[in-house]
Coordinates of C-alpha atoms in Angstrom, one line a residue:
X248 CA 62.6 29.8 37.4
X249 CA 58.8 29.2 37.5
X250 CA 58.4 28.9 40.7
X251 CA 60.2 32.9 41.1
X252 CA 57.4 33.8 38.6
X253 CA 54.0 35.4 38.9
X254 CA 51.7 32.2 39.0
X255 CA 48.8 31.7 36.6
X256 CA 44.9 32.4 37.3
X257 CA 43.8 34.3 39.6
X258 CA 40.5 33.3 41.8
X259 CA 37.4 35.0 41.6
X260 CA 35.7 35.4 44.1
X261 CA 38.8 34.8 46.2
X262 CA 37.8 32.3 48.4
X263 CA 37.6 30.2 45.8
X264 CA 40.3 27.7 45.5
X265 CA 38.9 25.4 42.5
X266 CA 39.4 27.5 39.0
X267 CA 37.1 26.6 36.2
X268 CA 38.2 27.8 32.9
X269 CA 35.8 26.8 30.0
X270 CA 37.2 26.4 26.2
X271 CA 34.1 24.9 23.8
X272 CA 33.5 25.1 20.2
X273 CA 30.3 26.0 19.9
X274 CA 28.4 29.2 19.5
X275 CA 30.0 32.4 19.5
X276 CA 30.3 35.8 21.3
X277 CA 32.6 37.9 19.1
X278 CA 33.6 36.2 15.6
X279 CA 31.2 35.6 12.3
X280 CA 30.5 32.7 11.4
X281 CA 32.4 30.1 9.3
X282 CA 32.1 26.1 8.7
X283 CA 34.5 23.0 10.2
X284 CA 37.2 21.6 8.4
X285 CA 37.0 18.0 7.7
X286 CA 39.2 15.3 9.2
X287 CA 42.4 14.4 8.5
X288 CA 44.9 11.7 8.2
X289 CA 47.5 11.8 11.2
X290 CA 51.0 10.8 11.6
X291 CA 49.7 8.8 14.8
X292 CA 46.8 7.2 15.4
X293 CA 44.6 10.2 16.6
X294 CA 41.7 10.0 18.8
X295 CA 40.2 12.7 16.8
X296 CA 37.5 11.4 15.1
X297 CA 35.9 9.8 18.8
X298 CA 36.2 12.6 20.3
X299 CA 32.4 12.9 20.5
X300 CA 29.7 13.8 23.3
X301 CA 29.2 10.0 22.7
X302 CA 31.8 8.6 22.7
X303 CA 33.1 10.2 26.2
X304 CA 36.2 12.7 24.7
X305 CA 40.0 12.5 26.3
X306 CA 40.3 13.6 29.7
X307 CA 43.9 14.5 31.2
X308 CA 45.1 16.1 34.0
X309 CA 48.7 17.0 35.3
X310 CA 50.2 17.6 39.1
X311 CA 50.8 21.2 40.7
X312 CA 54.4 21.5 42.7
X313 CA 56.3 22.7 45.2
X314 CA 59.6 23.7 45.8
X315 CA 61.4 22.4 48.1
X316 CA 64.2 23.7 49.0
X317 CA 66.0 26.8 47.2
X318 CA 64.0 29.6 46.4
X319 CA 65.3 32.9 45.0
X320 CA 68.8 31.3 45.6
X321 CA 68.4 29.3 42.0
X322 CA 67.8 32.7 40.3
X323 CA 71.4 33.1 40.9
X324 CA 72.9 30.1 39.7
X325 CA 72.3 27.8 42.8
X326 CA 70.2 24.4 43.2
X327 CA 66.7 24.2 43.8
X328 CA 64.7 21.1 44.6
X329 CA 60.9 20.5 43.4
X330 CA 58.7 18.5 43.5
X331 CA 55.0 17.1 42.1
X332 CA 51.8 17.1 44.2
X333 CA 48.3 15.6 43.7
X334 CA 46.5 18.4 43.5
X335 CA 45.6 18.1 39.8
X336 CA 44.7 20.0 36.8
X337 CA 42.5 18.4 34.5
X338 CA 41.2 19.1 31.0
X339 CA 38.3 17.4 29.2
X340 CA 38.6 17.8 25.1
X341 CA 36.0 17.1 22.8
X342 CA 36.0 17.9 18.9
X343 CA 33.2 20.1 17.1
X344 CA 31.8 20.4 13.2
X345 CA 30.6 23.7 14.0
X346 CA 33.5 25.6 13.2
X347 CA 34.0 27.5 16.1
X348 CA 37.0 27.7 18.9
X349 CA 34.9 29.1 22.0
X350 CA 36.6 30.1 25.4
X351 CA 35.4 30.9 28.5
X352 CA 36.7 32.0 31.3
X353 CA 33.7 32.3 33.9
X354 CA 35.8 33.4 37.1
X355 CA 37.4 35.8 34.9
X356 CA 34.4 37.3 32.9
X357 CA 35.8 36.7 29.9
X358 CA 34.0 34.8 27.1
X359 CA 35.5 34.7 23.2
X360 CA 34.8 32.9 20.2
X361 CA 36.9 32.6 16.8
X362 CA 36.0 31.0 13.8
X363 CA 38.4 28.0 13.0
X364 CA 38.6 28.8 9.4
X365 CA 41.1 31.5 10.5
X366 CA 42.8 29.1 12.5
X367 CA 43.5 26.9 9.4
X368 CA 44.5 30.2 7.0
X369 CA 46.7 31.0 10.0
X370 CA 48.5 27.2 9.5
X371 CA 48.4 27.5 5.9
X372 CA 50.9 31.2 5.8
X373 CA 52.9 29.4 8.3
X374 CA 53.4 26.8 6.8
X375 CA 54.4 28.5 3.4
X376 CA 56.5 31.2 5.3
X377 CA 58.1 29.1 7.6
X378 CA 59.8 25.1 7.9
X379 CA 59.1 23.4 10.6
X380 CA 61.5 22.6 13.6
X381 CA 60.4 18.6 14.5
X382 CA 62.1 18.8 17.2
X383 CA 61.3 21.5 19.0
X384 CA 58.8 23.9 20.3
X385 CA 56.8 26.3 18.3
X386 CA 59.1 29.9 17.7
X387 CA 57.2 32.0 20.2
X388 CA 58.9 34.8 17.8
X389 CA 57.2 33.8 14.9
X390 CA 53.7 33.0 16.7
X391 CA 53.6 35.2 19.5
X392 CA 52.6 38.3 17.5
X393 CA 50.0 36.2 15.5
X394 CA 48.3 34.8 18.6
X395 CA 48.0 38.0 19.4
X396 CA 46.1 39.2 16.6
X397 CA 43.4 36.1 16.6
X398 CA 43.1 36.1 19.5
X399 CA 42.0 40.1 20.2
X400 CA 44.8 40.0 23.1
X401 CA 46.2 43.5 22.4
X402 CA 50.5 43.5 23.5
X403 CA 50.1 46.0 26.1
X404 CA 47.2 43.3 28.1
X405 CA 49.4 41.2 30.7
X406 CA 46.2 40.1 33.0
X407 CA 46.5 36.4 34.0
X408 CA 43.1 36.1 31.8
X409 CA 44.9 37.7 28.2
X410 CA 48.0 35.7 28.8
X411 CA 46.1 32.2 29.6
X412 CA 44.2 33.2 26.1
X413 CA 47.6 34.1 24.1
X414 CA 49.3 30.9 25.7
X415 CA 46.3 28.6 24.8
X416 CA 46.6 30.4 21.3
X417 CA 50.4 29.9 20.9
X418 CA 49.8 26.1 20.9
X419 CA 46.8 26.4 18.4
X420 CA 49.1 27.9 16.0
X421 CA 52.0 25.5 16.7
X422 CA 49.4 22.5 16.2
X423 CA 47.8 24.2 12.9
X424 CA 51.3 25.0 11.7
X425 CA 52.4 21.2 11.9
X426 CA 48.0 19.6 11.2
X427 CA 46.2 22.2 9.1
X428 CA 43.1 20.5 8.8
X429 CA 42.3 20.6 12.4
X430 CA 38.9 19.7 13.8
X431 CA 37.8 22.7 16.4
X432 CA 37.5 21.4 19.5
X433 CA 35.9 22.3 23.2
X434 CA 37.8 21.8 26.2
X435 CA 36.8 22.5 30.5
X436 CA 40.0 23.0 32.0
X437 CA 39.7 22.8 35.8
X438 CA 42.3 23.1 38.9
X439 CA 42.2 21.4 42.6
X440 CA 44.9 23.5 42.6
X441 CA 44.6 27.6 44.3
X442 CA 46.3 29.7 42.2
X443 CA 48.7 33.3 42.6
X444 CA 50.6 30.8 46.1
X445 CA 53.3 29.1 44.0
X446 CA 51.8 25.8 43.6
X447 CA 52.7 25.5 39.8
X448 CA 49.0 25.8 38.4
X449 CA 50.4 28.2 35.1
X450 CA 52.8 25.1 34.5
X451 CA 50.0 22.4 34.7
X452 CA 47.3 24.3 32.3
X453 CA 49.9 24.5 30.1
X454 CA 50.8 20.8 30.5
X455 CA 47.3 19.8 30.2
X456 CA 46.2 22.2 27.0
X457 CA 50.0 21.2 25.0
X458 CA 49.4 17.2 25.6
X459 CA 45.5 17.5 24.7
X460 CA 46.3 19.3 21.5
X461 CA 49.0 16.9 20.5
X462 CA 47.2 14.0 21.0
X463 CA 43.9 15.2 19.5
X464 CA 46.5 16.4 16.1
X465 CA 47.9 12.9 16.5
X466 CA 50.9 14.9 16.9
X467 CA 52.0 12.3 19.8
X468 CA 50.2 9.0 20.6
X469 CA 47.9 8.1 23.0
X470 CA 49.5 6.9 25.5
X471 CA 50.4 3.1 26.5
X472 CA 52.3 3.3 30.2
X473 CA 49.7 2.7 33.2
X474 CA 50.2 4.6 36.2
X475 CA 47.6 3.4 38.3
X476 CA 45.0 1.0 39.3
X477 CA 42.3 2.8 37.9
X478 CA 43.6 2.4 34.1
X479 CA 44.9 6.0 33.7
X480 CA 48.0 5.9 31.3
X481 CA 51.4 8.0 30.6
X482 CA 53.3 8.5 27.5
X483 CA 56.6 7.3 26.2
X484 CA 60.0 8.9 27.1
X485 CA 59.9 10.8 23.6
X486 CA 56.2 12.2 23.5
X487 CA 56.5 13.4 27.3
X488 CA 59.6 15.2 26.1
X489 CA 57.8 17.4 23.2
X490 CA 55.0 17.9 26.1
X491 CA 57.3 19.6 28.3
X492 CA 59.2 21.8 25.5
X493 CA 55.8 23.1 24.3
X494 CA 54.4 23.6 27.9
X495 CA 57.8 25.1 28.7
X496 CA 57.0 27.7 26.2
X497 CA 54.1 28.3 26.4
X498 CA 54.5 29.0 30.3
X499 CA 56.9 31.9 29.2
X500 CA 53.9 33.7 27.9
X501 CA 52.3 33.4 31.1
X502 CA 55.3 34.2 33.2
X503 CA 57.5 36.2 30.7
X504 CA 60.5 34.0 31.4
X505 CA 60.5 30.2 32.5
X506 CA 63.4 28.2 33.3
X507 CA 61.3 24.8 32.2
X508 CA 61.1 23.5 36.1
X509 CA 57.7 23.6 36.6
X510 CA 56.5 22.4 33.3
X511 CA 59.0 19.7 33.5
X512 CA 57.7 18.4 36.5
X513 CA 54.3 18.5 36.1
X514 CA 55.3 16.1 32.7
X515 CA 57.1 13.5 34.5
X516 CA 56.2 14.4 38.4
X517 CA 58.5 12.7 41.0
X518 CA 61.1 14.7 42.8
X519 CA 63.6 16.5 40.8
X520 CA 66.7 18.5 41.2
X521 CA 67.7 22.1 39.2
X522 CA 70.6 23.8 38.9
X523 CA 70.7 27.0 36.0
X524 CA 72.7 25.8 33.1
X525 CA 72.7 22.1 34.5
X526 CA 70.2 19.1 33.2
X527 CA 67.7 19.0 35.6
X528 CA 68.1 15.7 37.9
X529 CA 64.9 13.1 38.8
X530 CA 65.6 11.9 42.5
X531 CA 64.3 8.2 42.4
X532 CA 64.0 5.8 44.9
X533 CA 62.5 7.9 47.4
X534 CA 61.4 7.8 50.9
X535 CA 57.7 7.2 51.7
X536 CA 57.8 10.7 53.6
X537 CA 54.1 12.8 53.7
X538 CA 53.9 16.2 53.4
X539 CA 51.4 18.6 55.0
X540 CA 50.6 22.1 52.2
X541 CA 49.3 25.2 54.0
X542 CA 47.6 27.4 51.9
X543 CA 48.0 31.5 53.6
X544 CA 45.2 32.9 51.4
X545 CA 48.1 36.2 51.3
X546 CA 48.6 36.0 46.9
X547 CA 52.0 36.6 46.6
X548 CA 54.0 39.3 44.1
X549 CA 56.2 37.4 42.9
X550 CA 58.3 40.4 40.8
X551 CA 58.4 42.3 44.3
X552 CA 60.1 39.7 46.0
X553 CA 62.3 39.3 43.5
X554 CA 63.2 43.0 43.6
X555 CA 63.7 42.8 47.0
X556 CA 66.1 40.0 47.2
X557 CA 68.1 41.9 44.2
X558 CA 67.8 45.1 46.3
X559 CA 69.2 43.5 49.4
X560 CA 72.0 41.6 47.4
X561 CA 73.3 45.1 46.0
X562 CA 73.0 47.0 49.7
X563 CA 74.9 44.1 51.5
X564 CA 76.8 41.5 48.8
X565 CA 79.2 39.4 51.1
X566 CA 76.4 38.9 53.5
X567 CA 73.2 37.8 50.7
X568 CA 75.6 36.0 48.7
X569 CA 76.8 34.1 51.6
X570 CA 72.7 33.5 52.5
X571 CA 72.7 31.9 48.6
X572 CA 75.6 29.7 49.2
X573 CA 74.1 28.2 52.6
X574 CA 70.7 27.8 50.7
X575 CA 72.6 25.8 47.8
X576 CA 73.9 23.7 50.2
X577 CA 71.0 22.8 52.0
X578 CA 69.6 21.6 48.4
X579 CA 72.1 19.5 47.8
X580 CA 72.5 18.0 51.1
X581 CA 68.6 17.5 50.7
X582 CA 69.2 15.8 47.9
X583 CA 71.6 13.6 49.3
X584 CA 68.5 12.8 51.5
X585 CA 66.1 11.9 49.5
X586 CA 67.6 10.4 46.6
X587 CA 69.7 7.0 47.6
X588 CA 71.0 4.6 45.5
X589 CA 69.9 0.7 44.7
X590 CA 71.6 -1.4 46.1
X591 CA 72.7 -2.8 42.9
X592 CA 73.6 0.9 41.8
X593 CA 77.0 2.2 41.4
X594 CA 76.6 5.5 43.9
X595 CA 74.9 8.4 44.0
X596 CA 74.0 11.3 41.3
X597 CA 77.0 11.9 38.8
X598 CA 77.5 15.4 38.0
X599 CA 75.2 17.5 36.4
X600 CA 76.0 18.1 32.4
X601 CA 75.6 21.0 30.5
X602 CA 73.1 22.1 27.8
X603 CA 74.5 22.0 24.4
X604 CA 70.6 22.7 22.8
X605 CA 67.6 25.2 23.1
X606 CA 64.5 23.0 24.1
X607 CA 62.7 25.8 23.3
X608 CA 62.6 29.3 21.6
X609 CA 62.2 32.3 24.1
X610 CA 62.0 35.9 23.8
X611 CA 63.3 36.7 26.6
X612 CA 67.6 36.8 27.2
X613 CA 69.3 34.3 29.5
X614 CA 66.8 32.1 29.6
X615 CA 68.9 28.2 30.3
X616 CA 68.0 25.7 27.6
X617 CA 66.9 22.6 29.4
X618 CA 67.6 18.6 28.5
X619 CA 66.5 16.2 31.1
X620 CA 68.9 13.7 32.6
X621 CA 68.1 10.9 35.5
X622 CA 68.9 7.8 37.0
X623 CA 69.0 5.3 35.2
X624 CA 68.3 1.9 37.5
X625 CA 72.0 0.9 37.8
X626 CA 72.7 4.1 39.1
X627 CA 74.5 5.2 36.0
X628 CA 73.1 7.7 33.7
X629 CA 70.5 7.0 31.0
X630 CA 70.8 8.6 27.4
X631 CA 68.4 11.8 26.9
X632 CA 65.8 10.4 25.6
X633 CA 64.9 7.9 28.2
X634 CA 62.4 10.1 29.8
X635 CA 60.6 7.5 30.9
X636 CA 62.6 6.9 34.1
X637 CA 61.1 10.6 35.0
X638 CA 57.8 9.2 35.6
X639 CA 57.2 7.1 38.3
X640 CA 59.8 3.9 38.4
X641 CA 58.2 0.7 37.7
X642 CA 60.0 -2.6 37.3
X643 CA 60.7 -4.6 34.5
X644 CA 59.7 -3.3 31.2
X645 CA 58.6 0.6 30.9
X646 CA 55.9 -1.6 29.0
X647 CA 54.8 -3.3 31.9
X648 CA 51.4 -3.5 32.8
X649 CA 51.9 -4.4 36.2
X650 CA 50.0 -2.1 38.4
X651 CA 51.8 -3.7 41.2
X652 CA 55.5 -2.9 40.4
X653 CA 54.0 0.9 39.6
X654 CA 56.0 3.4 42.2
X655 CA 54.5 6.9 42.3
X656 CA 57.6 9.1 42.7
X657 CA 59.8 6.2 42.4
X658 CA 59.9 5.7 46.2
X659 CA 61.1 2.9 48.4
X660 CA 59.6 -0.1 49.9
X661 CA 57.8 -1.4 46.4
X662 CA 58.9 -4.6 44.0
X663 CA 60.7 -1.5 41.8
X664 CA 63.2 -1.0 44.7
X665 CA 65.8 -2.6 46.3
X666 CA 66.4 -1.3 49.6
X667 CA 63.9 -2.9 52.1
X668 CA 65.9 -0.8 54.6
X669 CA 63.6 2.3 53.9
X670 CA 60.4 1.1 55.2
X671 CA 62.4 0.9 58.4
X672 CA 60.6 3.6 61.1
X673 CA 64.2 4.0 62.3
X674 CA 65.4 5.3 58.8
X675 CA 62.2 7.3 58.1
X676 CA 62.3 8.8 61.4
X677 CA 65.9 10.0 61.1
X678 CA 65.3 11.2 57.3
X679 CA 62.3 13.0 58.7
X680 CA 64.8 14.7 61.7
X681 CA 67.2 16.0 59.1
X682 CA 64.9 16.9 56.6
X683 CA 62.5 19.0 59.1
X684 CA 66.2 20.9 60.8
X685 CA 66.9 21.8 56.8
X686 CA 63.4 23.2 56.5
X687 CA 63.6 25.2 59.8
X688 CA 67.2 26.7 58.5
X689 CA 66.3 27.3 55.0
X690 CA 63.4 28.9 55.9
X691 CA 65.5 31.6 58.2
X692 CA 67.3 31.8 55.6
X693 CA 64.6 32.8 53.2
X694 CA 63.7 35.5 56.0
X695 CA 67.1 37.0 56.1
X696 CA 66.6 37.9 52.6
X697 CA 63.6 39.7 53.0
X698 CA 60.4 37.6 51.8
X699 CA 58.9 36.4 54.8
X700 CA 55.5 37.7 56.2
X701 CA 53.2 37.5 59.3
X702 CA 50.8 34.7 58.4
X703 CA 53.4 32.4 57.6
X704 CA 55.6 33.2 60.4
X705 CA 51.9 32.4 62.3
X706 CA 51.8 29.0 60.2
X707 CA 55.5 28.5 61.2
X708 CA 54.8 29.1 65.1
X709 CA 51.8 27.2 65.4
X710 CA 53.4 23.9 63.4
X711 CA 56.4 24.1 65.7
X712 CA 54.2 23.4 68.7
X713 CA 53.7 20.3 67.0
X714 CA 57.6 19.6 66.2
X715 CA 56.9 20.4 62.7
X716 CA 59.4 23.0 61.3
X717 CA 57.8 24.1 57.8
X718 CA 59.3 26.4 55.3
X719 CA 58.3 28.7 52.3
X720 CA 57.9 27.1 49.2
X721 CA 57.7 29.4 45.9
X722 CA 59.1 33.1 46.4
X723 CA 57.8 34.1 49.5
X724 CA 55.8 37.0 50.6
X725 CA 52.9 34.7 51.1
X726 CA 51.6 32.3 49.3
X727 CA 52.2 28.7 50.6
X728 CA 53.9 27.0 53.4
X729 CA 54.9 23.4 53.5
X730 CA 56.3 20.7 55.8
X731 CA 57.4 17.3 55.9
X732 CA 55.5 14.5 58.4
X733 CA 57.1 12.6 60.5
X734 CA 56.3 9.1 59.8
X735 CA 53.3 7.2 62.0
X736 CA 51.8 10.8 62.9
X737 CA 49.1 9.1 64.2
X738 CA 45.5 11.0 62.0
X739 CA 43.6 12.2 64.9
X740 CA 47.0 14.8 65.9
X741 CA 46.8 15.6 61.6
X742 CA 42.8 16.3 62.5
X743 CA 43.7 18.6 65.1
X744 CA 46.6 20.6 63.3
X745 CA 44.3 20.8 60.5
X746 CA 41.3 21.8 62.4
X747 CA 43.5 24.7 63.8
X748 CA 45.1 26.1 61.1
X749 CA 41.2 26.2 59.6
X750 CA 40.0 28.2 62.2
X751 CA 43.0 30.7 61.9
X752 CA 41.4 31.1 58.4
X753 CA 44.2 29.1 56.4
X754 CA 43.5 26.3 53.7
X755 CA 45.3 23.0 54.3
X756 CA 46.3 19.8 52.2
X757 CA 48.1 16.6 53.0
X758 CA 48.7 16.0 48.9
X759 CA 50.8 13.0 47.7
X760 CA 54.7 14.0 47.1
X761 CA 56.3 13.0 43.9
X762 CA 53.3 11.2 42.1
X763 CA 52.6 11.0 38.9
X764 CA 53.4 13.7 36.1
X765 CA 51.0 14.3 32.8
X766 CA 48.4 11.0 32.7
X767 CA 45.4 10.4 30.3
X768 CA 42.1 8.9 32.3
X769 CA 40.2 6.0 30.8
X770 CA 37.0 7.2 32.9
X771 CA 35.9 10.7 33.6
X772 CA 37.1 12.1 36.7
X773 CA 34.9 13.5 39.2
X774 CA 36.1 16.6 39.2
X775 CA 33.8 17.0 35.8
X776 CA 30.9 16.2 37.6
X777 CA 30.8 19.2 39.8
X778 CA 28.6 21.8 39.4
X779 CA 29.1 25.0 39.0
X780 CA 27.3 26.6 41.6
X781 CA 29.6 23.7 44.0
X782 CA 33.0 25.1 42.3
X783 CA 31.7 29.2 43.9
X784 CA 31.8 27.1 47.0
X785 CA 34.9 24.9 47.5
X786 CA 36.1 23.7 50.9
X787 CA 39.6 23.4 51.8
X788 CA 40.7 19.6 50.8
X789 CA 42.3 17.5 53.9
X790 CA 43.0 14.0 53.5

């Protein structure tokens, strides 16, 4: 899965956790030059042609994630539970006549520019040599070994900064294959969100770059759900669905293999539940439980943590695959947990179905197709397409444009739900209890298999003075460490936990659970208005 993957960009210098990746269309470091295209028609209304300095260009940003229970265990066919958090990715676009694609990488050292003439003859022998596949992802066998070519990212390169080029390649060509009179555009990609600790930041760039260069082909629609107060807006159920199969495969460049979890929940967000070969489950109707992230600065290796659970499942069999059966359980009793059913709902999750369909091409073997299946609000299941109900649960109408009736993560205690029970302290308190004993176990368990190390065993042992029993999340090694609140922890005890783990040297976050997924902004975010000599000098976020 993504989260058993290497994750994306790697900080430069380290201590810093904000990533600033630059993509621009104008001048040029390594290409001749060449002229813009002119506009097109689109099959939606595109935004393309206001896509000006002026005018104020498209802004969108997508969640990181965590897992929450299950690690290593889903590699071999058990459940895993995930989860979005609001530390965002976000990604200005603005179109150019110059003719040039420009990007930058400035923590990387890596600047390119291409001329977007070849972009277009690109589209134009791929469109002549190959029919397109409406509904699904771009081949990554047909445009994998072209990205490489246009981009100058030579097949033996695998460093985080060739693969975030080939990736944001891959859905060039897929966009010029389907638009071939493409405007160039520029693009700042930026991340509240440290990366190489498990946090999901390959799967929201990818998120963020695919739905930018949909919308901006008029490939999908801008989009008409609000999410917020502040006027930021979601798609429809079918145009969230192509940005998750694209991001899902372009993510496999990054990662070499990716089960779709992480891009699928930084496109709907919420709380959602995995099993290999299964649909992946949305969890609605959640809890209003906070989480506390601790960031152990230790960048993990993912691929020798992997190895080392493999090794130890060969040396002792009974005894690991045992480990993976307790750790499956866990998930689903977790999910038990968290998920509960309206009161006007007909019971809990029904069975997981299988996949009868590749949501996207892969070139790597095994690799599960993924469809996405939920709740719908009787507590029966909703067709396929309703991906809706894997944002956020609002009442009424998906249409709605009650802010009020908006839920982030679709939790309890809002006009969307039914059970007035949850807001209870009793409830949350003893949902809190069970959830912190399966984070203490699981988190042993994770240990037993071999991926545990001595800064997070020192997160662990300084949390449980304070009755907080945090686990791994992601595969271990280092990386980051989570842990559920219990509810009314009054802020001047979070202040001090915080202040402590500080001075220990850690980073620490008390980021919404189960938020939004991919949204559009109406106003520029403030992110965009930091400098760049204030991103070389971030300070560890605590709200």
């Amino acid at each position: 899965m993504d989260g058993m993957q290497d994750s994306s960009f790697k900080e430069k210098p380290p201590a810093n956790a904000w990533l600033a990746m630059v993509i621009r269309a104008e001048g040029g470091l390594d290409s001749p030059g060449g002229s813009a295209t002119s506009s097109r028609p689109a099959s939606h209304a595109s935004p393309m042609r206001n896509l000006s300095s002026a005018s104020g260009g498209l802004y969108v940003s997508a969640p990181g994630k965590i897992i929450l229970f299950g690690e290593h265990a889903v590699v071999y066919g058990r459940t895993a539970i995930a989860g979005s958090i609001d530390l965002r990715t976000y990604v200005s676009l603005f179109t150019s006549a110059d003719g040039r694609i420009y990007l930058s990488l400035p923590d990387l050292g890596v600047e390119k520019t291409w001329m977007l003439k070849d972009l277009i003859r690109a589209g134009e022998r791929l469109a002549a040599e190959y029919p397109i596949e409406e509904d699904q992802a771009p081949s990554l066998e047909v445009l994998v070994p072209i990205a490489r070519k246009l981009s100058g990212s030579c097949e033996d390169q695998c460093g985080v900064q060739h693969l975030a080029i080939l990736a944001f390649w891959y859905l060039l060509l897929g966009v010029v294959h389907r638009k071939r009179d493409l405007l160039a555009v520029k693009c700042t990609v930026r991340f509240k969100l440290p990366s190489c600790v498990g946090l999901g930041s390959s799967g929201a760039y990818c998120v963020c770059i695919a739905t930018a260069l949909l919308q901006t082909a008029g490939l999908i629609p801008p989009p008409s759900i609000p999410t917020d107060d502040e006027g930021s807006l979601t798609w429809e159920e079918k145009d969230l669905d192509t940005i998750r199969k694209w991001a899902t495969s372009a993510e496999s460049l990054i990662h070499g293999r990716a089960s779709g979890l992480d891009a699928a929940v930084c496109t709907y967000g919420g709380v959602a539940s995995y099993k290999p070969g299964t649909r992946i489950e949305h969890l609605k109707n959640l809890p209003e439980l906070r989480v506390i992230l601790v960031n152990s600065k230790v960048e993990r290796n993912t691929s020798r943590m992997v190895q080392t659970v493999k090794e130890r499942l060969k040396k002792f069999p009974s005894v690991v695959e045992g480990i993976f059966t307790s750790i499956d359980a866990i998930s689903i009793e977790a999910a038990k947990i968290l998920h509960r059913p309206e009161e006007n709902g007909e019971g809990g999750p029904s069975e997981n179905g299988g996949c009868s369909e590749h949501d996207h091409h892969s070139l790597q073997a095994n690799v599960p197709s993924i469809k996405m299946r939920w709740l719908s609000n009787d507590g029966g299941l909703s067709s396929d397409g309703d991906h809706h109900s894997l944002q956020p649960t609002r009442g009424g109408s998906v249409r709605s444009t009650s802010l009020a009736s908006y839920v982030a993560g679709g939790k309890r205690g809002s006009s969307a739900s039914a059970i007035s029970a949850a807001s209870d302290k009793g409830e949350l308190i003893d949902t809190f209890t069970k959830l912190n004993d399966l984070c203490r176990i699981n988190n042993q368990l994770l240990i037993g298999l071999g991926v545990g190390h001595p800064k997070v065993d020192q997160i662990c042992t300084t949390l449980a003075r304070y009755g907080i029993h945090p686990k791994m999340t992601g595969a271990g090694g280092g990386g980051s460490v989570f842990a559920f609140l219990k509810p009314d922890t009054p802020q001047t005890l979070l202040d001090m936990i915080s202040s402590e783990l500080t001075k220990l040297g850690y980073e620490v976050w008390q980021p919404p659970l189960g938020g939004p997924g991919v949204v559009e902004h109406t106003r520029k975010p403030d992110l965009f208005q930091i400098t760049s000599n204030m991103l070389s000098t971030p300070t560890p976020k605590h709200k």
